[in-house]
XYZ file of C-alpha atoms in Angstrom:
384
model
C 0.000 0.000 0.000
C 1.337 3.531 -0.765
C 2.218 5.684 2.262
C -0.054 8.354 3.594
C 1.095 11.943 3.297
C 3.655 12.886 5.941
C 1.557 15.706 7.381
C -1.276 13.238 8.043
C 1.006 10.668 9.652
C 2.307 13.332 12.035
C -1.075 14.589 13.303
C -0.953 14.101 17.099
C -3.478 12.102 19.080
C -6.295 14.208 20.492
C -5.952 13.521 24.218
C -9.528 14.673 24.906
C -10.887 12.002 22.611
C -8.418 9.480 24.034
C -9.624 9.781 27.643
C -13.286 10.198 26.642
C -13.340 7.015 24.572
C -11.716 5.181 27.491
C -14.467 6.541 29.753
C -17.230 5.506 27.351
C -15.936 1.945 27.541
C -15.777 2.034 31.365
C -18.976 0.845 32.995
C -20.582 3.506 35.186
C -17.953 6.152 34.474
C -18.693 9.827 35.123
C -17.582 11.591 31.940
C -16.405 15.147 32.682
C -13.868 15.203 29.848
C -15.965 16.418 26.926
C -18.032 19.543 26.288
C -21.362 18.060 25.262
C -24.437 20.069 26.347
C -26.791 17.867 28.321
C -30.208 19.402 27.562
C -32.760 18.090 25.057
C -33.139 20.286 22.005
C -35.946 22.826 21.976
C -39.045 21.400 20.292
C -39.369 24.228 17.766
C -35.803 23.582 16.576
C -36.465 19.887 16.055
C -39.745 20.637 14.303
C -38.051 22.994 11.838
C -35.533 20.347 10.795
C -38.252 17.692 10.509
C -40.471 20.018 8.467
C -37.617 20.573 6.006
C -37.413 16.814 5.446
C -41.210 16.440 5.281
C -41.430 18.941 2.433
C -38.478 17.200 0.742
C -36.370 20.346 0.713
C -33.226 18.275 0.382
C -31.512 19.744 -2.662
C -28.405 21.903 -2.711
C -28.646 25.278 -1.042
C -26.509 28.242 -2.054
C -22.859 27.697 -1.118
C -22.996 30.357 1.564
C -26.257 29.119 3.094
C -29.937 29.977 2.838
C -30.416 33.767 2.834
C -32.680 33.860 5.892
C -30.117 32.013 8.008
C -27.257 34.257 6.894
C -29.333 37.279 7.873
C -30.225 35.699 11.231
C -26.541 35.163 12.045
C -25.735 38.718 10.929
C -28.582 40.221 12.952
C -27.476 38.418 16.123
C -23.870 39.534 15.642
C -24.928 43.136 15.007
C -27.111 43.179 18.112
C -24.532 41.641 20.414
C -21.300 43.191 19.143
C -22.550 46.477 17.631
C -20.682 45.750 14.401
C -22.242 46.643 11.051
C -22.141 43.165 9.513
C -24.438 42.427 6.605
C -25.606 38.980 5.541
C -23.359 38.891 2.471
C -20.338 38.534 4.783
C -21.778 35.526 6.614
C -21.010 32.007 5.392
C -22.869 29.059 6.890
C -20.420 26.249 7.660
C -20.599 22.611 8.695
C -19.781 23.302 12.338
C -17.062 25.518 13.785
C -14.300 23.003 13.106
C -15.033 22.919 9.380
C -15.205 26.706 9.474
C -11.752 26.925 11.052
C -10.315 24.572 8.428
C -12.032 26.682 5.768
C -10.539 29.975 6.901
C -7.079 28.570 7.655
C -6.961 27.062 4.161
C -7.595 30.559 2.770
C -4.935 32.301 4.846
C -2.055 29.856 5.304
C 0.420 28.711 2.679
C 2.937 25.899 3.303
C 5.574 27.084 5.771
C 3.512 30.003 7.093
C 3.215 30.435 10.848
C 0.042 30.830 12.876
C 0.120 32.054 16.477
C -2.094 29.881 18.688
C -2.698 29.967 22.460
C -0.988 27.578 24.889
C -3.154 26.289 26.549
C -5.573 26.301 23.632
C -7.953 24.026 21.799
C -5.945 21.182 20.202
C -7.419 21.340 16.707
C -5.888 24.783 16.200
C -2.511 23.050 15.890
C -3.864 19.905 14.232
C -5.553 21.861 11.434
C -2.451 23.978 10.903
C -0.353 20.839 10.416
C -2.843 19.443 7.911
C -2.384 22.619 5.853
C 1.446 22.368 5.960
C 1.621 25.458 8.164
C 3.555 25.842 11.410
C 1.698 26.505 14.678
C 3.641 28.770 17.038
C 2.337 28.672 20.600
C 2.021 31.920 22.530
C 1.987 31.397 26.300
C -0.894 31.936 28.688
C 0.670 31.706 32.138
C -1.031 30.873 35.456
C 0.593 33.869 37.132
C -1.172 36.112 34.581
C -4.545 34.381 35.079
C -3.959 32.745 31.675
C -4.513 36.038 29.859
C -2.528 36.877 26.692
C 0.230 39.471 27.011
C 1.099 41.607 24.010
C 4.832 41.401 24.705
C 4.807 37.596 24.764
C 2.974 37.417 21.458
C 4.980 40.113 19.699
C 8.250 38.379 20.616
C 7.136 35.355 18.572
C 6.228 37.217 15.371
C 8.539 36.468 12.455
C 8.507 37.250 8.722
C 6.634 33.957 8.256
C 3.812 34.832 10.678
C 0.483 35.247 8.902
C -2.304 34.663 11.443
C -3.110 35.396 15.081
C -5.641 32.961 16.569
C -7.793 34.222 19.448
C -10.300 32.295 21.556
C -12.543 34.074 24.044
C -14.275 32.727 26.051
C -11.514 30.160 26.153
C -11.733 26.439 25.797
C -10.204 24.995 28.005
C -9.698 27.852 30.452
C -13.017 29.622 30.819
C -10.999 32.864 30.619
C -12.490 35.914 28.869
C -10.345 38.574 27.175
C -11.251 42.100 28.279
C -12.275 44.890 25.911
C -9.020 46.799 26.416
C -6.882 43.696 25.849
C -8.862 42.752 22.756
C -8.342 46.207 21.284
C -4.596 45.925 21.848
C -4.501 42.491 20.212
C -6.202 43.799 17.075
C -3.816 46.762 17.033
C -0.891 44.328 17.292
C -2.235 42.363 14.322
C -2.596 45.582 12.310
C 0.925 46.694 13.232
C 2.391 43.462 11.852
C -0.182 43.026 9.062
C -1.555 39.756 10.390
C -4.920 38.135 9.842
C -6.975 37.435 12.972
C -9.149 34.356 13.414
C -11.475 34.677 16.394
C -12.986 31.441 17.696
C -16.141 32.512 19.553
C -17.792 29.129 20.130
C -18.776 30.043 23.691
C -19.822 33.663 23.114
C -23.278 33.054 24.606
C -21.906 32.032 28.001
C -20.098 34.618 30.081
C -20.574 35.352 33.774
C -20.468 38.951 35.062
C -18.197 40.072 32.200
C -19.090 40.884 28.593
C -18.012 38.917 25.567
C -16.104 41.296 23.280
C -15.329 40.241 19.720
C -12.178 41.581 18.042
C -14.446 42.441 15.108
C -15.467 45.530 17.119
C -12.021 46.995 16.536
C -11.501 45.906 12.942
C -11.497 48.246 9.966
C -14.570 48.228 7.736
C -12.488 49.174 4.691
C -11.863 46.384 2.153
C -8.158 45.648 2.025
C -7.601 46.838 5.597
C -10.021 44.618 7.506
C -8.401 41.486 8.931
C -10.734 39.717 11.394
C -12.540 36.460 10.618
C -15.103 35.466 13.245
C -15.986 31.804 13.796
C -19.422 31.172 15.317
C -21.303 27.974 16.093
C -24.671 26.874 17.367
C -23.276 23.624 18.782
C -22.729 25.015 22.260
C -25.231 27.873 22.272
C -28.253 25.733 21.386
C -26.923 22.203 21.921
C -26.841 21.433 18.175
C -23.542 19.533 18.294
C -24.663 16.729 15.992
C -26.328 18.991 13.418
C -22.937 20.559 12.573
C -23.919 24.156 11.984
C -22.009 27.388 12.399
C -20.950 30.494 10.530
C -17.895 32.414 9.427
C -18.051 36.197 9.283
C -15.447 37.407 6.807
C -13.843 40.838 6.290
C -15.410 42.944 3.530
C -14.143 42.393 0.007
C -13.593 38.626 0.246
C -17.099 37.432 -0.540
C -16.385 35.978 -4.000
C -13.290 34.140 -2.803
C -15.160 32.746 0.192
C -17.858 31.370 -2.103
C -15.330 29.661 -4.373
C -13.468 28.052 -1.484
C -16.720 26.923 0.149
C -17.678 25.122 -3.064
C -14.408 23.209 -3.103
C -14.569 22.133 0.565
C -18.174 21.261 1.379
C -20.411 22.774 -1.342
C -23.122 23.590 1.193
C -24.424 22.565 4.594
C -27.332 20.108 4.867
C -30.640 21.932 4.488
C -32.413 20.387 7.542
C -29.564 21.617 9.754
C -29.887 25.094 8.267
C -33.612 25.324 8.899
C -33.183 23.998 12.440
C -30.505 26.652 12.989
C -32.802 29.359 11.640
C -35.478 28.323 14.122
C -32.932 28.353 16.950
C -31.724 31.863 16.139
C -35.117 33.448 15.498
C -37.360 31.535 17.913
C -37.694 31.509 21.710
C -34.371 31.767 23.542
C -35.381 29.802 26.645
C -32.773 27.094 25.946
C -29.905 29.594 26.058
C -31.091 31.260 29.251
C -31.629 27.946 31.016
C -28.247 26.638 29.856
C -26.496 29.770 31.121
C -28.121 29.402 34.560
C -27.221 25.712 34.658
C -23.571 26.245 33.743
C -23.182 29.074 36.232
C -24.746 27.001 38.993
C -22.482 24.075 38.159
C -19.449 26.353 38.093
C -20.226 27.770 41.521
C -20.972 24.402 43.111
C -17.882 22.691 41.689
C -15.685 25.670 42.576
C -16.799 25.441 46.197
C -15.730 21.792 46.368
C -12.339 22.516 44.787
C -11.770 25.388 47.216
C -12.665 23.188 50.187
C -10.163 20.599 48.989
C -7.444 23.235 48.603
C -7.171 22.586 44.856
C -6.204 25.745 42.934
C -8.414 26.592 39.946
C -9.068 29.415 37.542
C -12.348 31.173 38.288
C -14.221 30.661 35.022
C -15.617 33.863 33.515
C -17.137 32.104 30.522
C -17.679 28.894 28.533
C -18.570 25.799 30.586
C -15.266 24.512 31.938
C -13.203 24.722 35.099
C -9.422 24.609 34.878
C -8.013 22.935 37.988
C -4.468 22.278 39.232
C -3.882 18.642 40.223
C -0.089 18.820 40.146
C -0.027 17.622 43.762
C -1.053 14.154 42.557
C -0.322 13.984 38.813
C 3.409 13.387 39.215
C 4.465 15.489 36.230
C 2.439 13.388 33.746
C -1.186 14.452 33.867
C -2.014 12.536 30.673
C -1.117 9.251 32.398
C -2.698 10.362 35.674
C -6.173 10.928 34.189
C -6.126 7.364 32.811
C -5.142 5.993 36.210
C -7.749 8.147 37.959
C -10.438 6.904 35.573
C -9.500 3.287 36.281
C -9.381 3.783 40.044
C -12.154 6.316 40.640
C -14.438 6.018 37.608
C -14.207 9.693 36.643
C -12.801 11.119 33.408
C -11.268 14.595 33.165
C -9.475 16.043 30.145
C -5.718 16.305 30.783
C -4.291 19.796 30.561
C -1.597 18.618 28.159
C -4.315 18.063 25.555
C -4.263 21.847 25.237
C -0.520 22.539 25.304
C 2.631 22.195 27.373
C 1.538 24.828 29.933
C -1.372 22.520 30.753
C 0.902 20.004 32.470
C -0.448 19.377 35.961
C -3.915 20.774 35.137
C -7.233 19.232 34.172
C -10.285 20.590 32.377
C -13.584 19.859 34.108
C -16.674 20.018 31.888
C -19.603 21.753 33.612
C -22.285 21.020 31.044
C -23.773 17.753 32.330
C -25.881 17.000 35.371
C -24.894 18.724 38.588
C -25.171 15.483 40.541
C -22.588 13.736 38.327
C -20.342 16.785 38.284
C -20.228 17.154 42.049
C -19.817 13.412 42.572
C -16.868 13.423 40.203
C -15.160 16.504 41.643
C -15.574 15.179 45.198
C -13.468 12.165 44.223
C -10.433 14.344 43.470
C -7.686 13.984 46.099
C -7.429 17.018 48.372
C -4.245 19.060 48.429
C -2.507 18.675 51.791
């Protein structure tokens, strides 16, 4: 058999999937390693997808998505971020991950560098490798509350740097970048003529702080604008399996976006698009209930960690807690989570799944039942 391409052979194992699949095969395991919303979908969302199938509306849609859905995404973004985005800059994608591959394939040539957070979501690096680009990790340090520092990022910029990747609210950290910091990051990108990709999967879930998109500080002049915004309904409305999201592109790139979309996925499945339209334009009870649930879970789990003396980052957004288990992980948290699963029946994502700075840390998913969450966190060994 011929060999696979080298860049495919070198794609690293996703440690989140590794521990989660081990948990799924462990009888009675409490799975706190994956970010899967635990609520049933809203009935009106299900009905919209079913109605699309019932009327046999199963042909191709426009590459960029059905017009009503593009406008719904644009309207929500305008209302929340006060950015004048029109529907012609919105491209409906097959989930946020496909959207990130889409935009990276437009911006990165072989050998180009992309600045990604450490700790950060693992597919940022994986997708870069698949495109023959080089991920360069900018540090998010515990002593800085895992916030990006301009000086740290600027020191890593080289003539090969093309893209700055931002993620707020952060997966895995639950950290939220402030308005002032976000402005400075966009100014840094403009200074060095970099593109910005903003992963805003968790934009609907912040606690006592606002979500601020870098698009607020971008130019609206074609040729000067640089921010691509990645949105998804997977987390906001629990539509993980319907694979539906959107990319908001800078002005002037609409024709290119359409051509690239055709070559990657043609269009997103029509039932998913109509379900998404119903989610965006219908009652928002699901989102409000989810936000209350995640906040309650965060507070309850944080109290247990504090009582055990386990340091953690106070989550300002998303639905994760980032906890320090270095007192028991022995310098190899990837191995420790496997041992802990076998001995205690609880799965956490190892911090090293998200980068080298994650050694000694775990990510705790807050999106399931509170009873399972608190049972699992109580099993963590206390810090002496």
